[in-house]
Coordinates of C-alpha atoms in Angstrom, one line a residue:
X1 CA 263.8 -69.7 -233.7
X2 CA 261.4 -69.8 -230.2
X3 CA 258.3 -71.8 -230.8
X4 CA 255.9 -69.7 -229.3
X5 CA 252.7 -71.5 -230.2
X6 CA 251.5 -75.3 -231.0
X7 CA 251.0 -75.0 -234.6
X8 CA 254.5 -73.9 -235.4
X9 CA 255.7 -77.4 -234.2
X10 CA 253.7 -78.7 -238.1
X11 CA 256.3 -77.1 -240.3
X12 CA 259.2 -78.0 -238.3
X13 CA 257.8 -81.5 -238.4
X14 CA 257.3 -81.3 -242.4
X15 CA 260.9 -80.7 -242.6
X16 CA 262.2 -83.3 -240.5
X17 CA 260.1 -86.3 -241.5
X18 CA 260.2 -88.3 -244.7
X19 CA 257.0 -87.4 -247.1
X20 CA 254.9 -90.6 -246.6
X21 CA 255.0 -90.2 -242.7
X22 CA 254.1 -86.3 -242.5
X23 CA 251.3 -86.7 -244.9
X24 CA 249.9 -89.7 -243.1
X25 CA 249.9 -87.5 -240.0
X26 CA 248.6 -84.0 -241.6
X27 CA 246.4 -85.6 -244.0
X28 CA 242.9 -85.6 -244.0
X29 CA 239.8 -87.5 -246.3
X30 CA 239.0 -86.1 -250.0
X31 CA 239.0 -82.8 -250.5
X32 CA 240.0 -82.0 -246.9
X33 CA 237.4 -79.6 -246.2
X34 CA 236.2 -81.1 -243.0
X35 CA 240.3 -80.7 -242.0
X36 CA 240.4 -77.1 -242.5
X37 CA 236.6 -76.4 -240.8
X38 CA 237.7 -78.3 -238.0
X39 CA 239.9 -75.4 -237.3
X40 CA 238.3 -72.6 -239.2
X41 CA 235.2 -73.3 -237.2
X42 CA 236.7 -71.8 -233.3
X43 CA 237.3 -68.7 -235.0
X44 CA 233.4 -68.5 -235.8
X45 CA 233.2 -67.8 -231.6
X46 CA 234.0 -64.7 -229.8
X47 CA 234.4 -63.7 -226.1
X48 CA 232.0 -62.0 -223.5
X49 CA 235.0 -61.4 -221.3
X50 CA 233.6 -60.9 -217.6
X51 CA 235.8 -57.9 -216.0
X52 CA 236.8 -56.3 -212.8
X53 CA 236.7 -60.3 -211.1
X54 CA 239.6 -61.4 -208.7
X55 CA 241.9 -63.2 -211.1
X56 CA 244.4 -63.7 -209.0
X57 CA 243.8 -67.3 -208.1
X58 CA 243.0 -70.0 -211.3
X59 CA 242.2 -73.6 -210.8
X60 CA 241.9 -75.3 -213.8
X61 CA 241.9 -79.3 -212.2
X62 CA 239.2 -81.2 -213.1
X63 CA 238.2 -84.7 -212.9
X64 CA 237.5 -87.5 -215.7
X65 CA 235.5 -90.5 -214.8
X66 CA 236.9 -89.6 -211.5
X67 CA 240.4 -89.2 -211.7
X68 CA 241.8 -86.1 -210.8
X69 CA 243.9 -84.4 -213.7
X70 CA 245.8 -81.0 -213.7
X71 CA 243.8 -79.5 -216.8
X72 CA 241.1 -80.1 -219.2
X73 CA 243.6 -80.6 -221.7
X74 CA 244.4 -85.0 -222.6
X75 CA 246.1 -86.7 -225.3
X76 CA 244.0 -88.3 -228.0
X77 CA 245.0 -91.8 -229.9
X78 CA 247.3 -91.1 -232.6
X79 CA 248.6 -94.4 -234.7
X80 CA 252.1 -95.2 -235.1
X81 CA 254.1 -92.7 -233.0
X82 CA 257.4 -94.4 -233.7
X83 CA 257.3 -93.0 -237.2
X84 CA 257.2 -89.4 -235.7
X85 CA 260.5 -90.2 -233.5
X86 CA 262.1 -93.6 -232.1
X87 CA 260.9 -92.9 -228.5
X88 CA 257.6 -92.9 -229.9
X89 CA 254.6 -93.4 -227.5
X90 CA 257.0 -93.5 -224.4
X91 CA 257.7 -90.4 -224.9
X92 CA 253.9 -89.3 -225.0
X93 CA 253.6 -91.6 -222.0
X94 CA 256.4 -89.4 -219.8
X95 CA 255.0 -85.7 -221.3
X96 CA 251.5 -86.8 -220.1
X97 CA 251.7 -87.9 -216.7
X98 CA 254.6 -84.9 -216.0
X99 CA 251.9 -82.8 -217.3
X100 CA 249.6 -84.7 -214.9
X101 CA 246.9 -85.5 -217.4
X102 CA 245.3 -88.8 -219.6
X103 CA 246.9 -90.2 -222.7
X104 CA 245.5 -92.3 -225.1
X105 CA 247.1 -95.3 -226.8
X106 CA 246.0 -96.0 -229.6
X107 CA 245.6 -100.1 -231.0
X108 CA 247.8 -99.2 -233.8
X109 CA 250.6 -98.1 -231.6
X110 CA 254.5 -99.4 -232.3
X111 CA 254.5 -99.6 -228.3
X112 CA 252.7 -102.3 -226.7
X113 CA 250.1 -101.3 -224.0
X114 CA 252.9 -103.3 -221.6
X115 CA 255.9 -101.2 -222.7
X116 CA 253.6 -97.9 -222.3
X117 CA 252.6 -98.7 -218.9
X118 CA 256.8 -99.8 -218.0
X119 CA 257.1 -96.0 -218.2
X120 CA 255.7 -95.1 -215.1
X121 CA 252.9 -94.2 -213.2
X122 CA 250.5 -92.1 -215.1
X123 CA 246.3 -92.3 -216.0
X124 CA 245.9 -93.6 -219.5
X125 CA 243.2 -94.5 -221.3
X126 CA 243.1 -97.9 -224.6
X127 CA 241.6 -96.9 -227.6
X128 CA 239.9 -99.7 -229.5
X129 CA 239.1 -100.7 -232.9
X130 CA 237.2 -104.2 -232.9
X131 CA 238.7 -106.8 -235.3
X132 CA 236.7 -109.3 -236.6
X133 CA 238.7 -111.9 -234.4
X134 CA 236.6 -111.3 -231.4
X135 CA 238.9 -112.9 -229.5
X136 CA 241.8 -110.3 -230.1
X137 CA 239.7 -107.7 -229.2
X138 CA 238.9 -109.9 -225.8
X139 CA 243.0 -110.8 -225.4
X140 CA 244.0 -107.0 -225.7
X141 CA 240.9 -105.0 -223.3
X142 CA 242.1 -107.9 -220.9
X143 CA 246.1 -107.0 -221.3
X144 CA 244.9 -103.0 -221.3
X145 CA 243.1 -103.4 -217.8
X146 CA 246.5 -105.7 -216.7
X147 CA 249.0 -103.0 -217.6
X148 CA 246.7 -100.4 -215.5
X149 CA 245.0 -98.9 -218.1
X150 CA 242.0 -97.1 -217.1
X151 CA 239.1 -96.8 -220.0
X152 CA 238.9 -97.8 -223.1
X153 CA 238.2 -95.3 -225.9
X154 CA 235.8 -97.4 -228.3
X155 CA 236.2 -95.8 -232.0
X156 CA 232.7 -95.9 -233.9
X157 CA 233.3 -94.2 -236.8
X158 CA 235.9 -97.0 -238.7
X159 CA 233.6 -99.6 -240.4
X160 CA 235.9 -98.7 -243.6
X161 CA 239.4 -96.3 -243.5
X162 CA 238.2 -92.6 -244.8
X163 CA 239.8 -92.4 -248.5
X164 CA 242.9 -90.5 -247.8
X165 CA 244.6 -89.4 -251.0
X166 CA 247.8 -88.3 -249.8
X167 CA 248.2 -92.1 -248.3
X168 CA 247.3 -93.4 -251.5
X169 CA 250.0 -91.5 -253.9
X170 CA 252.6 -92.4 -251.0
X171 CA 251.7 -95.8 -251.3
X172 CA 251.3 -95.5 -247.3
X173 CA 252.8 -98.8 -245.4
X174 CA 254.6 -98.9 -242.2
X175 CA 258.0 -98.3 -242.5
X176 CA 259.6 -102.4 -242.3
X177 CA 261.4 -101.6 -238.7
X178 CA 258.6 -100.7 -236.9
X179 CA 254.9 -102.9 -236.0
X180 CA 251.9 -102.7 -234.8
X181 CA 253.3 -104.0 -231.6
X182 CA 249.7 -104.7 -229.4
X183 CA 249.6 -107.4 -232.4
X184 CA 252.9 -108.7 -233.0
X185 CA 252.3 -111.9 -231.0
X186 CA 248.9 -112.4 -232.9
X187 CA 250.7 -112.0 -236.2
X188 CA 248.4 -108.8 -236.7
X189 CA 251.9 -106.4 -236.3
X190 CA 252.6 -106.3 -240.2
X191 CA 251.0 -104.4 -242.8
X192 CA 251.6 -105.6 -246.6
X193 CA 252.3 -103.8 -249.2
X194 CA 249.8 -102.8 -251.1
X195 CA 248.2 -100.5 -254.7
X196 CA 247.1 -97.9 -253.0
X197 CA 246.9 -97.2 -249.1
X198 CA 248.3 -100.3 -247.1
X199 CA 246.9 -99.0 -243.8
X200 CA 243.3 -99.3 -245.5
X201 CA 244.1 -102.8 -246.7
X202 CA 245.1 -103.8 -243.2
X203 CA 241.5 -102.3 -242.3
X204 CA 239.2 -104.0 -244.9
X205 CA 241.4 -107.2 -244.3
X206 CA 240.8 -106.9 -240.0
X207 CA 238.5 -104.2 -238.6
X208 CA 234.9 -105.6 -238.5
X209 CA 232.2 -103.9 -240.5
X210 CA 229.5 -105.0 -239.1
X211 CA 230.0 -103.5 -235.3
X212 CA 226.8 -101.9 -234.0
X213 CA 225.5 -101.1 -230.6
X214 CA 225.2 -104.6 -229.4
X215 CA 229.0 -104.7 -229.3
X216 CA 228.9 -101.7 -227.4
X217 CA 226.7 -104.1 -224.7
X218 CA 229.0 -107.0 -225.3
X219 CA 232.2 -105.2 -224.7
X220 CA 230.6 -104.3 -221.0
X221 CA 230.4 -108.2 -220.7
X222 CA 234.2 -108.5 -220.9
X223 CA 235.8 -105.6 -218.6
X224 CA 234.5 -103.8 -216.2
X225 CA 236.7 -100.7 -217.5
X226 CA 234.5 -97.7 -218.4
X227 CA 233.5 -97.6 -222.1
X228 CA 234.2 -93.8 -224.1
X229 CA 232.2 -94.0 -227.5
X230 CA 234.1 -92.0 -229.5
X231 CA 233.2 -90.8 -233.1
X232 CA 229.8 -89.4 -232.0
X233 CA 228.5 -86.5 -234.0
X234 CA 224.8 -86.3 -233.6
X235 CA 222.1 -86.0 -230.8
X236 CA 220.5 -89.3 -232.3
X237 CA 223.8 -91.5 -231.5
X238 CA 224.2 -89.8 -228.2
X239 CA 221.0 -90.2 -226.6
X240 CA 222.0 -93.7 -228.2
X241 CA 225.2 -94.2 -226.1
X242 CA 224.0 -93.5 -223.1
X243 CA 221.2 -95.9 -223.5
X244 CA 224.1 -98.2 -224.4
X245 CA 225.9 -98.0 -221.0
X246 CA 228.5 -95.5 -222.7
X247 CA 230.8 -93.8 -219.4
X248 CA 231.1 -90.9 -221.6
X249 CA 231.4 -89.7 -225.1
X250 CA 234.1 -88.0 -227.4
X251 CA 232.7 -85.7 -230.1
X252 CA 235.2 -86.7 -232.9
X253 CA 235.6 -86.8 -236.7
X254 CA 238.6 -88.5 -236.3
X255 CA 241.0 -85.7 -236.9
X256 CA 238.8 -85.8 -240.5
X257 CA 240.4 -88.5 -242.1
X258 CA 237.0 -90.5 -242.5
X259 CA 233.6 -89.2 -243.7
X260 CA 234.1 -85.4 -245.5
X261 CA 231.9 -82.9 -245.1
X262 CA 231.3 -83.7 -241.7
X263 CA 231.0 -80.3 -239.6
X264 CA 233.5 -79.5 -237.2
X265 CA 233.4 -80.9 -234.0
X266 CA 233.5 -78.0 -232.1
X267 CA 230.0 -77.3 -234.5
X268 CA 228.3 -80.7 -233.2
X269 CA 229.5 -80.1 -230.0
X270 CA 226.3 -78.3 -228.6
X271 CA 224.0 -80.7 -230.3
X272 CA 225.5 -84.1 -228.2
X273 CA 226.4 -82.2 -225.0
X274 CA 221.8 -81.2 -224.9
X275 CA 220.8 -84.5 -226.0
X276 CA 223.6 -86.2 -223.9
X277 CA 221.3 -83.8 -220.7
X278 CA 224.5 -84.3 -218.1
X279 CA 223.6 -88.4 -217.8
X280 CA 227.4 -88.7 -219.2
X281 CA 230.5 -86.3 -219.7
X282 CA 230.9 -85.3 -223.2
X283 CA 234.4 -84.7 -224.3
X284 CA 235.8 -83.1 -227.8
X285 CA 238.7 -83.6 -230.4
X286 CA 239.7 -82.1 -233.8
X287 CA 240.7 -78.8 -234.6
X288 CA 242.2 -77.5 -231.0
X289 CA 245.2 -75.2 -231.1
X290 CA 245.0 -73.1 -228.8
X291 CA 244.1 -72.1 -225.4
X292 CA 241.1 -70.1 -226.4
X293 CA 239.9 -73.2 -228.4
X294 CA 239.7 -75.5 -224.9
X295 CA 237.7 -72.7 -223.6
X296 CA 235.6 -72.6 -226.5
X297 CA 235.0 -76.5 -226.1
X298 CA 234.5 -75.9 -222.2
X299 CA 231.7 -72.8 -222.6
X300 CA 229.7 -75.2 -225.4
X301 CA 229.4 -77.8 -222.5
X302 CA 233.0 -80.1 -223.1
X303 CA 233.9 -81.8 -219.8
X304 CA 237.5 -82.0 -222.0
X305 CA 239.0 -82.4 -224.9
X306 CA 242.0 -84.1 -226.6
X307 CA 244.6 -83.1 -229.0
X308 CA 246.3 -85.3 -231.8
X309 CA 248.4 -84.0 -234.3
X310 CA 250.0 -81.4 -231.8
X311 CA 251.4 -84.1 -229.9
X312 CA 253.1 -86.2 -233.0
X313 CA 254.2 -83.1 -234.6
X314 CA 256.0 -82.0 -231.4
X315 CA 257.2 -85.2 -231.0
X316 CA 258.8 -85.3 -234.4
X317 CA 260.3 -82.0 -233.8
X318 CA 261.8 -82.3 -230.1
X319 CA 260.7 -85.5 -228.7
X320 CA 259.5 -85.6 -225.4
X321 CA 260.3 -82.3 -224.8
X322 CA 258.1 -81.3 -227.7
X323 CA 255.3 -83.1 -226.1
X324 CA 255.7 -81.8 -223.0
X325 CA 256.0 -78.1 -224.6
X326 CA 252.9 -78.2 -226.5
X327 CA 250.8 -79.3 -222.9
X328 CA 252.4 -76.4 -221.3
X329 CA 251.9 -74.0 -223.6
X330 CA 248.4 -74.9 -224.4
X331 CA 247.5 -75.2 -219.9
X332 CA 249.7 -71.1 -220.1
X333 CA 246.9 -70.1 -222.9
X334 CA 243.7 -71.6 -221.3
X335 CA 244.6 -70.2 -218.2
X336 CA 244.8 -66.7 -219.7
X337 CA 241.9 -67.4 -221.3
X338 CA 240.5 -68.2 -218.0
X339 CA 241.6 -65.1 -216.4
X340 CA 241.1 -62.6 -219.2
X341 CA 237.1 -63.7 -219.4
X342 CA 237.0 -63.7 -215.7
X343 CA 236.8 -67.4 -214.7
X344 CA 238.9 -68.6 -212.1
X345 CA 237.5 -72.3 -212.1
X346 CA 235.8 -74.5 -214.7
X347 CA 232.6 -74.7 -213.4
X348 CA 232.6 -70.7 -214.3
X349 CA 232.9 -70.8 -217.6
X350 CA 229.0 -70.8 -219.0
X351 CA 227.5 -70.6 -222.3
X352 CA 227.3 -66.6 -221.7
X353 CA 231.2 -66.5 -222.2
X354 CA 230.9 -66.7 -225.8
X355 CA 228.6 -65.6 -228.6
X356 CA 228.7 -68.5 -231.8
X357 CA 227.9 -67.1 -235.1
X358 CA 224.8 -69.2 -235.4
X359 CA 223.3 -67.4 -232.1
X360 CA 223.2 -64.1 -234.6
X361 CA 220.2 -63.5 -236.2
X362 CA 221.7 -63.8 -239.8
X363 CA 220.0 -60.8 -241.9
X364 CA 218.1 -62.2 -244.9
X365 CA 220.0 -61.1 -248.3
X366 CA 217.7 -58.5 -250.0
X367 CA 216.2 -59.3 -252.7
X368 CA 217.1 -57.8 -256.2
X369 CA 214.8 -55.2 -257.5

């Protein structure tokens, strides 16, 4: 059968990989109902479609932290891609930069930030969780920014693993071939078995809950990379970053496998982009599908946004080929998108492109006589 969007690539994916793996992937925290808003949420935004505009020509490049990139559209961190197929997070490494865009590694990969960067020329961004072994997090920035890596993304919103159900009946633990290979030297790589989820023993064992925004100013004092805060949901801890030195921000609920009953991210999008007031680029993740979804992001002020599951689903399914699929399909959509509002560059998509349920006056229920 033709795959003929992103999300069919999630059943095809359920099929192929054993339980524990697919639910770690799919899963999100609780009651999951901050996983289905984060998608439910786009389809509370409709088009004002500009017409009779000369289509004929679209550029959709655009430039983050001032490299130049063939869409809007990058790869966000996603743990463990080994698990999804053996190529793993080479794979992502050769669908990005054929796509010419940014992947994220994340610090849980099973590929070193070393291996990744043996794949080739290509932009890619470190994503970060800090350890309470300060100098880790100082040994593995410093190997990022060796192996050509070009920001790091700094998650904010792990002081403790979201309670993740699905991982905790699976009795979650990486499978005993595979590590977390940014730590194997630092005997870090292995996660124990454990009673419930052994990724969120790993966590309260290593990742350090006390991080604030004084290790935002101390990571500044040990690379000179530029610093994404990402896990930023209201205008508060925006205006917060900046002051912090933040390069930019990602609006993220971490694919909603931490806090539940979060909104959507495309619903505290608006908020960070005003209060962020253009100092920094605000970016988005969570929830994007489809081409009308980047455009969405794009209208409500994202300079970008990154995708997660779509890329380890399609990697489970077909590999690199599956990775390299899902970018194309979703740059083919935005750039319909484009043309069919009339926007033939992202600086002309504006807030007037859509209309957001909340911008409706909602009619008061009448009250019972």
């Amino acid at each position: 059968m033709e795959i003929t969007n992103v999300s069919e690539y999630e059943a095809i994916a359920k099929q192929k990989l054993p339980k524990m793996v697919f639910d770690y992937y799919a899963s999100g925290a609780e009651d999951q109902w901050t996983l289905h808003e984060n998608r439910n949420a786009f389809s509370r935004i409709l088009f004002r479609p500009r017409i009779l505009i000369d289509v004929s020509k679209i550029d959709m490049t655009t430039t983050v932290l001032g490299f130049k990139i063939s869409m809007p559209i990058m790869i966000a961190p996603t743990a463990m891609q080994k698990m999804a197929h053996p190529e793993g997070e080479y794979a992502t490494a050769r669908a990005a930069s054929a796509a010419g865009t940014i992947m994220t590694l994340s610090s849980w990969a099973t590929s070193s930030v070393e291996e990744v960067a043996s794949t080739g020329p290509g932009i890619r961004f470190f994503q970060l969780y800090v350890y309470k072994d300060r100098h880790v997090v100082a040994q593995l920035v410093r190997r990022a920014e060796r192996a050509g890596f070009k920001a790091i993304a700094l998650t904010v919103d792990t002081p403790r693993l979201g309670r993740r159900e699905a991982d905790i009946k699976n009795r979650f633990t990486l499978p005993p071939f595979l590590t977390l290979k940014n730590f194997e030297g630092l005997d870090l790589g292995k996660m124990d078995k454990s009673d419930d989820s052994g990724l969120a023993s790993y966590v309260a064992g290593q990742i350090d809950r006390s991080l604030s925004w004084k290790d935002v100013k101390w990571l500044q004092t040990i690379t000179k990379l530029p610093i994404l805060v990402k896990g930023v949901l209201t205008a508060e801890d925006a205006r917060l970053a900046v002051q912090a030195g933040a390069a930019g921000i990602i609006v993220s609920n971490h694919g909603a496998r931490q806090l539940d009953y979060v909104p959507a991210t495309i619903m505290a999008l608006e908020e960070v982009v005003k209060a962020a007031q253009g100092r920094v680029p605000v970016f988005l993740d969570g929830g994007v599908r489809r081409g009308t979804d980047v455009f969405k992001a794009l209208a409500l002020g994202a300079s970008g946004i990154f995708i997660g599951r779509p890329v380890v689903f399609s990697l489970a399914a077909e590999g690199e080929a599956g990775v390299r699929k899902v970018l194309q399909m979703l740059h083919d959509e935005f750039e319909l998108t484009m043309a069919l509002s009339g926007c033939r560059s992202l600086n002309e998509i504006t807030r007037n492109h859509i209309v957001a349920d909340w911008d409706l006056p909602h009619p008061r229920p009448l009250p019972r006589l």
